[in-house]
mmCIF file of C-alpha atoms in Angstrom:
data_model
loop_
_atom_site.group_PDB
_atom_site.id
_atom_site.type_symbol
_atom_site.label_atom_id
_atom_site.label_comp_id
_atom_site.label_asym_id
_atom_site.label_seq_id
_atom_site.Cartn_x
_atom_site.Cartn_y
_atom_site.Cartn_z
ATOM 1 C CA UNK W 1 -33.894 -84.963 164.675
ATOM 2 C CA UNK W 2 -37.097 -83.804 162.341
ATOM 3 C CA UNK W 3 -36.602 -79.775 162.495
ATOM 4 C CA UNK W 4 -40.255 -78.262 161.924
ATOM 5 C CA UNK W 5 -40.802 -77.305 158.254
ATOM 6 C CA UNK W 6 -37.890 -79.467 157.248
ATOM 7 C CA UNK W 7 -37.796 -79.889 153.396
ATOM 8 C CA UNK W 8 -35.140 -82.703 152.424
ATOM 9 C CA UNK W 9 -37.181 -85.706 150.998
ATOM 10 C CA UNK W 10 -40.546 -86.135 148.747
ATOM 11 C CA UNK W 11 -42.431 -86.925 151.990
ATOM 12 C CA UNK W 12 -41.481 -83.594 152.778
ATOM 13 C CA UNK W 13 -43.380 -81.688 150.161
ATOM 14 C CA UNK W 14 -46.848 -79.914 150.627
ATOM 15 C CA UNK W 15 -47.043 -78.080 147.969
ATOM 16 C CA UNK W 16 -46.860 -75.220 150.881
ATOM 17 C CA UNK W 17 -44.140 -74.550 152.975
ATOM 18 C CA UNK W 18 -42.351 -77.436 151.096
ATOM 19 C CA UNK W 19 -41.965 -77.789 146.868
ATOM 20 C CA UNK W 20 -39.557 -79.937 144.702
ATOM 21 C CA UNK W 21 -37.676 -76.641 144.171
ATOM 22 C CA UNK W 22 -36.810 -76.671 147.779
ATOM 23 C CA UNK W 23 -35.201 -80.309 146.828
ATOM 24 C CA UNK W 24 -31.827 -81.179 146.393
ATOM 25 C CA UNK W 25 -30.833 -81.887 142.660
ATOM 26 C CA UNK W 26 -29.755 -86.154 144.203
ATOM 27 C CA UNK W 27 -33.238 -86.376 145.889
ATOM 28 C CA UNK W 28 -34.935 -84.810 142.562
ATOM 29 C CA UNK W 29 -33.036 -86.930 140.446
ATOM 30 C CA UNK W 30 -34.419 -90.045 142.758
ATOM 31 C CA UNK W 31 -38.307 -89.421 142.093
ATOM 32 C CA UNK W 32 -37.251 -90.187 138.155
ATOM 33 C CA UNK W 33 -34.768 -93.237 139.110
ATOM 34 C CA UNK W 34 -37.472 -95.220 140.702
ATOM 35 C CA UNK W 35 -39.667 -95.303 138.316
ATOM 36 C CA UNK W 36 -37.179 -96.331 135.675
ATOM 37 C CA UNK W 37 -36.124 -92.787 134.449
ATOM 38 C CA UNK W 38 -32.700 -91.186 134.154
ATOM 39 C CA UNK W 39 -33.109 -87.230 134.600
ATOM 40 C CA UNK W 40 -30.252 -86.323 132.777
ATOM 41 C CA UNK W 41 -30.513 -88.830 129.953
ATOM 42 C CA UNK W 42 -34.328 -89.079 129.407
ATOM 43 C CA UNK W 43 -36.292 -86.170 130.818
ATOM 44 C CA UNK W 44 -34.253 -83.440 130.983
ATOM 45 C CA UNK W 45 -33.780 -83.454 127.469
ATOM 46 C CA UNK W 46 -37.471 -83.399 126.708
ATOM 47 C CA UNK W 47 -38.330 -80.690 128.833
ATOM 48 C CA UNK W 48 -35.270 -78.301 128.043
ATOM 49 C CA UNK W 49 -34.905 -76.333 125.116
ATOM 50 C CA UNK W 50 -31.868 -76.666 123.386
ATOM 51 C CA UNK W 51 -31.949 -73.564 121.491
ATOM 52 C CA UNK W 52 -28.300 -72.137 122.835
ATOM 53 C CA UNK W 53 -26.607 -75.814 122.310
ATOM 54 C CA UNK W 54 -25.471 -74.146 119.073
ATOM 55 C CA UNK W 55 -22.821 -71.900 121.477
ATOM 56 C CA UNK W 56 -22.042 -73.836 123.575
ATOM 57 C CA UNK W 57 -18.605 -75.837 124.212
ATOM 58 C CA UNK W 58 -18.599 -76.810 121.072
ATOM 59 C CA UNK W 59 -21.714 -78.775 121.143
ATOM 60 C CA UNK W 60 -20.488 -82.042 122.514
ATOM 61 C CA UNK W 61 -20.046 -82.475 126.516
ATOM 62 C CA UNK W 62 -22.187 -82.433 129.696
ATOM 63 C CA UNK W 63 -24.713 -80.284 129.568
ATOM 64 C CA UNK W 64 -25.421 -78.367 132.687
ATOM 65 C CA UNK W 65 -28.841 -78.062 133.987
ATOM 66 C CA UNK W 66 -30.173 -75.206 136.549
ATOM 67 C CA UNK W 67 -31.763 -76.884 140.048
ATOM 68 C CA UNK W 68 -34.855 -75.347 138.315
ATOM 69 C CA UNK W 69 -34.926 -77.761 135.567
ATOM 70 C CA UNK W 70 -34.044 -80.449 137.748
ATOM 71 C CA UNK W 71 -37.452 -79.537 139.995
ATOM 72 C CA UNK W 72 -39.085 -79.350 136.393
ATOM 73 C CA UNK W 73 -37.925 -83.347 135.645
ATOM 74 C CA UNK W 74 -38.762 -84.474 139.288
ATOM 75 C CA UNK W 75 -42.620 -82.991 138.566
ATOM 76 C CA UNK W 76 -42.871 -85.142 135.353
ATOM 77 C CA UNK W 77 -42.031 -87.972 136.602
ATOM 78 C CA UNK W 78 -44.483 -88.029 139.304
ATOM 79 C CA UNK W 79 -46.892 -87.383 136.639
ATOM 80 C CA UNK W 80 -45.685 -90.177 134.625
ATOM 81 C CA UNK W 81 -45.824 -92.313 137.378
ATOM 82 C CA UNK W 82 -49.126 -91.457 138.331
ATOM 83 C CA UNK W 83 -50.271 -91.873 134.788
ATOM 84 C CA UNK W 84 -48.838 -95.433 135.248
ATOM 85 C CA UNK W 85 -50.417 -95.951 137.929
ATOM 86 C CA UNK W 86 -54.008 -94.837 136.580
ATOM 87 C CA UNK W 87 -53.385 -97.267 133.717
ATOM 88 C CA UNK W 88 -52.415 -100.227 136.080
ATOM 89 C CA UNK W 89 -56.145 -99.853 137.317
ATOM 90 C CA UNK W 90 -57.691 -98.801 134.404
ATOM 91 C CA UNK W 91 -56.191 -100.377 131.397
ATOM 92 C CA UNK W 92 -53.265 -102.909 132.377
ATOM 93 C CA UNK W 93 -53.324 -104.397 128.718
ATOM 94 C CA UNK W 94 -52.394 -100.528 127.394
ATOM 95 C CA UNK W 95 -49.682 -100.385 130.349
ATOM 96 C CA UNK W 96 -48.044 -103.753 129.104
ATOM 97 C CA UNK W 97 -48.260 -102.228 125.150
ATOM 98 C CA UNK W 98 -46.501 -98.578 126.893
ATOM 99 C CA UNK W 99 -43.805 -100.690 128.678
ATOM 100 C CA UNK W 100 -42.359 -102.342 125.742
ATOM 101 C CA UNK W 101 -41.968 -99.960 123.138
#
């Protein structure tokens, strides 16, 4: 059922023929959901500017995001989680202190 060069899940990705921008938005938002993240409500917002909010729909309401952005979120969360990760061998203690605040 695997077509060559298929590019639907993380396992897929290569960094070649096969990038988080070639992701869907659901599997995206899935690399931030496991490690505790909502895209949307956590790091979307972070990453995005917010400079038109100011025009649009009245300020309140869903903001829409582009699949680019999306790609953006998945990347920082795998860089958040491999920071965690790093920590969890090199400095649990500092881990703990991260995880409560």
């Amino acid at each position: 059922h695997l077509v060559h060069g298929a590019c639907e899940t993380e396992d897929d990705v290569d960094f070649d023929k096969c990038n988080l921008i070639d992701l869907s938005d659901q599997v995206l938002t899935g690399i931030c959901s496991r490690i505790g993240l909502d895209m949307v409500e956590h790091v979307l917002p972070t990453i995005v500017d917010d400079e038109d909010d100011n025009n649009s729909n009245g300020g309140e309401g869903t903001k829409e995001y582009t699949h680019e952005q999306f790609a953006m979120g998945a990347e920082e969360c795998i860089m958040v989680e491999a920071e965690m990760e790093r920590l969890a061998v090199e400095d649990p203690a500092e881990l703990e202190r991260m995880e409560r605040e």
